[in-house]
Tab-separated table of C-alpha atoms and ligand atoms in Angstrom:
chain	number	residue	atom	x	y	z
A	1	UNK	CA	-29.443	79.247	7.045
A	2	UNK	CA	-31.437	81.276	9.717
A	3	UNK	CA	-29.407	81.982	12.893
A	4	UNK	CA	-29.452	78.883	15.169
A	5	UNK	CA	-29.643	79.670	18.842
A	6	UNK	CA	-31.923	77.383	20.501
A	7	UNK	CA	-31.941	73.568	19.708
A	8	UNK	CA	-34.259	70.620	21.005
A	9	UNK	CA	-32.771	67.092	20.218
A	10	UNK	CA	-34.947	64.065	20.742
A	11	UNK	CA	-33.194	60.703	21.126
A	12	UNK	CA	-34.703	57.043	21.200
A	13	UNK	CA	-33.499	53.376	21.535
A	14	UNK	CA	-31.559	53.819	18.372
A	15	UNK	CA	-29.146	55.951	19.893
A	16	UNK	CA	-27.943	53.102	21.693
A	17	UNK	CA	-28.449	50.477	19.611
A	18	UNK	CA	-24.773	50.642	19.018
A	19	UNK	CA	-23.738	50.368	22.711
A	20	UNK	CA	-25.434	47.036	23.003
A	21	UNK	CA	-28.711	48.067	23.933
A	22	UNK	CA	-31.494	46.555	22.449
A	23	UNK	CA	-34.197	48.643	21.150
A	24	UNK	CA	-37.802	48.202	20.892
A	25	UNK	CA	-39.220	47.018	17.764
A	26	UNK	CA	-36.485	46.229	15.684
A	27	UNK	CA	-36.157	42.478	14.730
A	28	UNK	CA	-35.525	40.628	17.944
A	29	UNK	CA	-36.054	43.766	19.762
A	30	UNK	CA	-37.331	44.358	23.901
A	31	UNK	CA	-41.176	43.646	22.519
A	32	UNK	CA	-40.324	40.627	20.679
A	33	UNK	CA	-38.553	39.180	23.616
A	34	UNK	CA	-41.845	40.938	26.317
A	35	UNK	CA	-45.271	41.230	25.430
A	36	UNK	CA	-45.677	45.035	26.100
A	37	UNK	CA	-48.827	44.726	28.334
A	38	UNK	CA	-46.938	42.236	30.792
A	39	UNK	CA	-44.117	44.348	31.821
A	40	UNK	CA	-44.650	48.091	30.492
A	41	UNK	CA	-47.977	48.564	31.827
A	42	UNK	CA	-49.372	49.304	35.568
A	43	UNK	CA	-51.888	46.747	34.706
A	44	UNK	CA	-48.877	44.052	33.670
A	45	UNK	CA	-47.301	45.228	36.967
A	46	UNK	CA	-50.161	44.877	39.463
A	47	UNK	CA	-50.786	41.465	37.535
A	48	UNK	CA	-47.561	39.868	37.928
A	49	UNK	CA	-45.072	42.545	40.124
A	50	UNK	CA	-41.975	40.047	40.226
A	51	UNK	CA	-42.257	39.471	36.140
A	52	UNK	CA	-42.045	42.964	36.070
A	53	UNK	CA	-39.435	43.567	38.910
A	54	UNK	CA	-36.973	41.284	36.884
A	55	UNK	CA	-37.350	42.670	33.812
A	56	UNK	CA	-36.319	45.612	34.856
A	57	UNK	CA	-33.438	44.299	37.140
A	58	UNK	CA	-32.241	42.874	34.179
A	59	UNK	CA	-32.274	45.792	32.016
A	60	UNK	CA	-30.337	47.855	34.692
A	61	UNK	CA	-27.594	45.032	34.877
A	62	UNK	CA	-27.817	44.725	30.968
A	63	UNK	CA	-27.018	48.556	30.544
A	64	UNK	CA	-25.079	48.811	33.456
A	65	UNK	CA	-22.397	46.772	31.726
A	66	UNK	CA	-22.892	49.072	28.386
A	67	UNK	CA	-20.601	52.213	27.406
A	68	UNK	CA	-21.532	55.249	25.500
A	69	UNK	CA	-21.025	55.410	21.350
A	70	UNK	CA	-19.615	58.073	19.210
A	71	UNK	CA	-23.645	59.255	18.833
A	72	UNK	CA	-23.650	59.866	22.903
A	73	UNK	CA	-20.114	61.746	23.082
A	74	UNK	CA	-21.164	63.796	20.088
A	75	UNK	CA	-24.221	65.267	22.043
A	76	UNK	CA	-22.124	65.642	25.017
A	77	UNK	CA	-19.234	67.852	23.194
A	78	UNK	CA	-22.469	69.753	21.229
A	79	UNK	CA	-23.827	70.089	24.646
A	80	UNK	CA	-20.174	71.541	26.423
A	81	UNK	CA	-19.492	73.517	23.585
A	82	UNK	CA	-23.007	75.162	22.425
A	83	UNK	CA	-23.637	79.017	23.596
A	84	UNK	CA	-27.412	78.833	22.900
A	85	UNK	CA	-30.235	76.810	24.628
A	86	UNK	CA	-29.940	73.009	24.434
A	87	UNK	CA	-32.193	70.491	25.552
A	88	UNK	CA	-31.437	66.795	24.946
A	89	UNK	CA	-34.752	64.693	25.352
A	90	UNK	CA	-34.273	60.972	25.856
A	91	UNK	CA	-37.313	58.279	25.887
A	92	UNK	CA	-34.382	55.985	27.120
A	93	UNK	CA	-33.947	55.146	30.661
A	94	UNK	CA	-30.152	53.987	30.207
A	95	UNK	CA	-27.793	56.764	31.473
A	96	UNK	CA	-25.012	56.952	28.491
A	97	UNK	CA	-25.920	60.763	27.433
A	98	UNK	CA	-25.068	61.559	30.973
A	99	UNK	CA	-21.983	59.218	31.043
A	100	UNK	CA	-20.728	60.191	27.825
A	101	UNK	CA	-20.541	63.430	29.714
A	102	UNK	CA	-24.019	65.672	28.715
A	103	UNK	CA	-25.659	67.636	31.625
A	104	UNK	CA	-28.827	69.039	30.021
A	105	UNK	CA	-30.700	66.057	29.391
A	106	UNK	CA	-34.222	65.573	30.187
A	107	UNK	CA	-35.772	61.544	30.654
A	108	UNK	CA	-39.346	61.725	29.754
A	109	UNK	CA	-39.868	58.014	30.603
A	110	UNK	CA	-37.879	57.789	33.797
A	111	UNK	CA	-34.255	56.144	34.015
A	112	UNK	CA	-33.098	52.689	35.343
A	113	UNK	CA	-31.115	54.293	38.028
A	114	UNK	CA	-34.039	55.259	40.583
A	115	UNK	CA	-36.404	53.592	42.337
A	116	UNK	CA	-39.933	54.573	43.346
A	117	UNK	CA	-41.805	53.854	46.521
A	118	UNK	CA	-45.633	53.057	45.308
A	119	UNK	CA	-46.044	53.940	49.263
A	120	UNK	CA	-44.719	56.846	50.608
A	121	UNK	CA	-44.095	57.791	46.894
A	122	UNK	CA	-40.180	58.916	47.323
A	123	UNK	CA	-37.850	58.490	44.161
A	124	UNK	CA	-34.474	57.067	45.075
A	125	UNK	CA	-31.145	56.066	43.334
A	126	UNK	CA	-31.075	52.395	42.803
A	127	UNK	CA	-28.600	49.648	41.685
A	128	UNK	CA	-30.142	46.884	43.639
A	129	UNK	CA	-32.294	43.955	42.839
A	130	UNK	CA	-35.763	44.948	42.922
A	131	UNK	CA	-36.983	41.684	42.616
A	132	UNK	CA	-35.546	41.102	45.696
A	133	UNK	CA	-38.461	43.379	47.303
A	134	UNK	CA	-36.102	45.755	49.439
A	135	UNK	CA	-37.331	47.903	51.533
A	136	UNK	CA	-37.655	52.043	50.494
A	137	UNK	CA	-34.887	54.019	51.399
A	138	UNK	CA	-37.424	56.898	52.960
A	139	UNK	CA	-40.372	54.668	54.771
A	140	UNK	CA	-38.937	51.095	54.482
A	141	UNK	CA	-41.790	49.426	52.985
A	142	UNK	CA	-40.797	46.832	50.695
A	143	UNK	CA	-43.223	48.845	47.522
A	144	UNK	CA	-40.380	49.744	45.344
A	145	UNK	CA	-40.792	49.609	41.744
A	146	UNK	CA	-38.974	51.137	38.887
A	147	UNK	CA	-39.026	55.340	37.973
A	148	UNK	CA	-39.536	54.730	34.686
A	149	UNK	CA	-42.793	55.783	32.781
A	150	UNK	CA	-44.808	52.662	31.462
A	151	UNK	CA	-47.444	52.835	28.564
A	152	UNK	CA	-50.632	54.885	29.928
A	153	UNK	CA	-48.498	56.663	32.227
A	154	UNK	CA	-47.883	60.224	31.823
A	155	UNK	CA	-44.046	60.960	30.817
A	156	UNK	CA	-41.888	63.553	32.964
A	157	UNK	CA	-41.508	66.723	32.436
A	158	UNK	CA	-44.271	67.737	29.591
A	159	UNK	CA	-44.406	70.788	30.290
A	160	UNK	CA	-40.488	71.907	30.132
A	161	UNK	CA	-40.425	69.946	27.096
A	162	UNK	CA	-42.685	72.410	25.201
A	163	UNK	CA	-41.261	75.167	26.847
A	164	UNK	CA	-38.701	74.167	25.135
A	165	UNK	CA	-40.065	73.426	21.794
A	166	UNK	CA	-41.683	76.613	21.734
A	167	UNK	CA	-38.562	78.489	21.324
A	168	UNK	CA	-36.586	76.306	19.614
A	169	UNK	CA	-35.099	77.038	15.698
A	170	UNK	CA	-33.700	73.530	15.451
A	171	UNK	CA	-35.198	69.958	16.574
A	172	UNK	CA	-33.333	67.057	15.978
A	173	UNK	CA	-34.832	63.122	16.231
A	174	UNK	CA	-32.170	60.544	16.880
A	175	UNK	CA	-33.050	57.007	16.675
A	176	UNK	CA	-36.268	57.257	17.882
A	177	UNK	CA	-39.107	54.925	15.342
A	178	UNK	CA	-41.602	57.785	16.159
A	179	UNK	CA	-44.404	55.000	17.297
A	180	UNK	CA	-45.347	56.281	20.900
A	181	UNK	CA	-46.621	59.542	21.505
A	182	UNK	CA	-46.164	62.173	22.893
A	183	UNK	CA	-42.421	62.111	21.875
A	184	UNK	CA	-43.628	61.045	17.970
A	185	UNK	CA	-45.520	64.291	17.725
A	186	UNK	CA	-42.516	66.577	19.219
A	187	UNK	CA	-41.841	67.191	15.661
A	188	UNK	CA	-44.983	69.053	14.260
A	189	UNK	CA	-45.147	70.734	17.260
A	190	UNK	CA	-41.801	72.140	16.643
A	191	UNK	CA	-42.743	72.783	13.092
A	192	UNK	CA	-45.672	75.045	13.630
A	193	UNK	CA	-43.837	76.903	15.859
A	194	UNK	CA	-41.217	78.058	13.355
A	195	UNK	CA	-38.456	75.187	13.859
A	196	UNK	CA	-36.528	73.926	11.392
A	197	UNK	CA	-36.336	69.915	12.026
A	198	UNK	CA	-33.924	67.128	10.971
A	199	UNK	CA	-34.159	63.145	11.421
A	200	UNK	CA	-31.141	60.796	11.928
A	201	UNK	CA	-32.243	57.440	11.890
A	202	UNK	CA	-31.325	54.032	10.473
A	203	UNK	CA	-34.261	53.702	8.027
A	204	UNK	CA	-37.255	56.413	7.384
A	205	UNK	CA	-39.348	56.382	10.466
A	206	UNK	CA	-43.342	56.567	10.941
A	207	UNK	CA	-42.371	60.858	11.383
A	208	UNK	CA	-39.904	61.233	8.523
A	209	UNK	CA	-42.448	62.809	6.429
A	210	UNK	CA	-42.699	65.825	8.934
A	211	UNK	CA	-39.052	66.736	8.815
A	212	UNK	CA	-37.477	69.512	6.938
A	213	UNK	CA	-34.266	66.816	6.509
A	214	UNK	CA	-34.436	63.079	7.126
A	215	UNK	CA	-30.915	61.375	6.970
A	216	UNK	CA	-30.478	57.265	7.007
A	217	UNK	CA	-27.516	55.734	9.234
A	218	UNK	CA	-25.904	54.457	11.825
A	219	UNK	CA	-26.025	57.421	14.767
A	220	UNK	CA	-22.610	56.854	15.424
A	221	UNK	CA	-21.454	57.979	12.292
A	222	UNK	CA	-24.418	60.752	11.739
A	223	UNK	CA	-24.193	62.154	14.569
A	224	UNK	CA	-20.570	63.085	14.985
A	225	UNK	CA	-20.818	64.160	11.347
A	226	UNK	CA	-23.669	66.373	12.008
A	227	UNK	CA	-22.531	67.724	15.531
A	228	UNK	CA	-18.921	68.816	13.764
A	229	UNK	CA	-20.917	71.210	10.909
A	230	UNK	CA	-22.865	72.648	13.704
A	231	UNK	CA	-19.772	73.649	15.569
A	232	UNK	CA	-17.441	74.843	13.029
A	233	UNK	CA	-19.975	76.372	11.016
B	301	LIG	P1	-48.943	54.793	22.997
B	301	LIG	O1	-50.342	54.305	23.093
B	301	LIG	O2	-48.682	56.105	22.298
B	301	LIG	O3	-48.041	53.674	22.370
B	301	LIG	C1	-48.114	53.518	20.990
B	301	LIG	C2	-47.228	52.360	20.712
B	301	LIG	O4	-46.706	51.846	21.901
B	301	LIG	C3	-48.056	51.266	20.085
B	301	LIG	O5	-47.969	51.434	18.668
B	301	LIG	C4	-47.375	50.051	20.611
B	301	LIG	O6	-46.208	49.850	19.873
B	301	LIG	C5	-46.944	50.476	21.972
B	301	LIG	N1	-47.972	50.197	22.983
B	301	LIG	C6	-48.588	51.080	23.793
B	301	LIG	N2	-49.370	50.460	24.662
B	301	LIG	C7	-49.270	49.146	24.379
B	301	LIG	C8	-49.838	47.985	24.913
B	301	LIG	N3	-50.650	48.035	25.984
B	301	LIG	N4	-49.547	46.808	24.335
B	301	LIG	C9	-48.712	46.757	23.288
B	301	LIG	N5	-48.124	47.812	22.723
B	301	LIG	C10	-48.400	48.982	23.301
B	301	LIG	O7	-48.288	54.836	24.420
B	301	LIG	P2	-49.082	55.286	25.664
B	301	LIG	O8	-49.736	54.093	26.320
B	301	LIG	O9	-49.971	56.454	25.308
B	301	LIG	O10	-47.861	55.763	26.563
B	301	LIG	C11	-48.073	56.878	27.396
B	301	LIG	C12	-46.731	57.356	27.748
B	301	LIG	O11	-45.915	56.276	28.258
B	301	LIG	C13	-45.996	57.889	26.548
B	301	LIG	O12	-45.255	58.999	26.953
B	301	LIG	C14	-45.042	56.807	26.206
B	301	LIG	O13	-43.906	57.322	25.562
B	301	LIG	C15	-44.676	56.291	27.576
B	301	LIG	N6	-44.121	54.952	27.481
B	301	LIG	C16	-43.033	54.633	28.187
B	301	LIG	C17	-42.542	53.339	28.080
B	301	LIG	C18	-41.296	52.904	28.790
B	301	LIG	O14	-40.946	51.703	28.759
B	301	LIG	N7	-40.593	53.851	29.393
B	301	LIG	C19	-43.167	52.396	27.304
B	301	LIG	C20	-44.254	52.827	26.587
B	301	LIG	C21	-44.762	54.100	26.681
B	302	LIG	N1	-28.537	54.357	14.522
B	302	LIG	C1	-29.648	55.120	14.340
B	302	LIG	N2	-30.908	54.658	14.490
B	302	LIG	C2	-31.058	53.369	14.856
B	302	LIG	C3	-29.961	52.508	15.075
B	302	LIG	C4	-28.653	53.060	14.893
B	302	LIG	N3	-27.551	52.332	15.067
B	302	LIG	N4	-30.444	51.282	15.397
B	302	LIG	C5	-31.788	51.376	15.399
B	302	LIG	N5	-32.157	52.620	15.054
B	302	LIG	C6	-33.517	53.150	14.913
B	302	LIG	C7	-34.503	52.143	14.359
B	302	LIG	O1	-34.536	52.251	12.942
B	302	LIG	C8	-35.813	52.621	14.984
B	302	LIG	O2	-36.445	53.554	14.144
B	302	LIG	O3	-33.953	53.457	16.215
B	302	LIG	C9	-35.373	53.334	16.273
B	302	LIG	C10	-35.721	52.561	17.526
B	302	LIG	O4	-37.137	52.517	17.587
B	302	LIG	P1	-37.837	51.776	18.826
B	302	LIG	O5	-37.228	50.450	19.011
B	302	LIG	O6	-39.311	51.883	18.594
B	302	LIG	O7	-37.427	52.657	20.089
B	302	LIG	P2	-38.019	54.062	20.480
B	302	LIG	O8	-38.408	54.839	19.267
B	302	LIG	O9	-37.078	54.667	21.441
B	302	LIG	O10	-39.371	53.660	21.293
B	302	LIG	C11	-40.090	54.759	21.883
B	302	LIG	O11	-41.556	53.252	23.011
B	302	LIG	O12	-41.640	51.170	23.946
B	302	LIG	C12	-41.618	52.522	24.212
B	302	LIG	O13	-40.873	53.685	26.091
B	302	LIG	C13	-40.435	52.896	25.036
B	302	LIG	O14	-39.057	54.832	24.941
B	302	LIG	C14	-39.611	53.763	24.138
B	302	LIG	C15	-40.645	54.316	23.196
């Protein structure tokens, strides 16, 4: 196989599925439980702020009280171990990459662990209750709402994404259903430009026809598995 170097890895809900976080649109999943457009959009936010406020508050205590898997310390040996480029790219705002121990990780939708001020605009660390309206770290107005990227928003970090992409050889998806976009089309992108690309996910995904290799399974048995041949290759 071509010389590896330079790897992109793209990681979804799935990848902690098997910490206890729920994921999306599985059965019983976030957007069975919250319509969407009531607590994932500005519009849902400016309609109903403390609907919003709690949801979030409770999805910071939910994953506060969560531990990485065997998927998340996989990446994070891969990631201490690897000579080449690596770029892990979550669309999850829990924090386990970086507590199993990863440092080059990259949240395109924002993490539970800041706070943003909708009016002096500073980003924060938070662990508080939001709901509880404090009042902004920076200009103490009581405008905080949660750094994470809601649908219609532009995700972080675009453009060191495809930086990325563009000189990667290998891009991974991990547990990601491939519905929302930008992060679902990460995959031709990194096709044209000469990657080789590989899918680990519980069942085929809306992308799987675009990669090279698409494995079913849990990611805390397909990712150690696949992290271990990349190493002692
Ligand atoms: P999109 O239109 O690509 O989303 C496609 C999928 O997201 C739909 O198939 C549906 O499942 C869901 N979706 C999007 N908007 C919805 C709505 N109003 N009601 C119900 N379902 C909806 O997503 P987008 O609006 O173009 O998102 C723009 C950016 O925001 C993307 O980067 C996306 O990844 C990001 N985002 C972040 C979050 C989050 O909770 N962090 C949620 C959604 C989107
Ligand atoms: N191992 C591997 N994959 C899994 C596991 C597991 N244990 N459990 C679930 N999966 C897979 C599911 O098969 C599904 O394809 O993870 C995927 C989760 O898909 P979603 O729930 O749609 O989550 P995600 O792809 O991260 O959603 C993308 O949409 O709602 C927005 O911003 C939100 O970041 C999210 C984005």
């Amino acid at each position: 196989m071509a010389e590896i170097r330079n790897i992109v890895i793209l990681t979804g809900a799935g990848i902690s599925a098997e910490s206890g976080i729920d994921t999306f649109r599985a059965e019983g999943g976030l957007w069975e439980q919250h319509k969407v457009e009531d607590v994932a959009t500005p519009e849902g936010f400016a309609r109903d702020p403390d609907l919003v406020l709690r949801f979030y508050d409770m999805r910071r205590e939910a994953i506060q009280t969560k531990h990485p898997n065997p998927a998340h310390d996989a990446l994070a040996r891969l990631d201490q171990h690897w000579k080449g480029n690596l770029l892990i790219v979550t669309q999850n705002v829990d924090d386990l990459h970086e507590r199993a121990g990863a440092k080059r990780v990259l949240h395109m939708h924002g993490t539970h662990l800041n706070a943003w001020c909708t009016a002096c605009d500073a980003k924060n660390p938070w662990t508080g209750t939001l709901a509880d309206r404090p009042p902004c770290p920076a200009c103490g107005t009581n405008a905080l709402r949660p750094d994470v990227v809601w649908f219609g928003e532009m995700p972080y970090e675009m453009e060191r994404i495809y930086a990325a992409l563009r000189t990667a050889d290998l891009f991974v998806s991990i547990g990601t259903s491939g519905a929302v976009y930008p992060a679902a089309g990460f995959v031709r992108d990194a096709r044209s430009l000469g990657a080789r690309t590989l899918e680990l996910n519980l069942e085929r995904s809306q992308g799987s026809g675009w990669f090279d290799e698409s494995r079913q399974g849990r990611a805390s048995e397909l990712v150690p598995e696949w992290v271990d041949t990349l190493l002692h290759k």
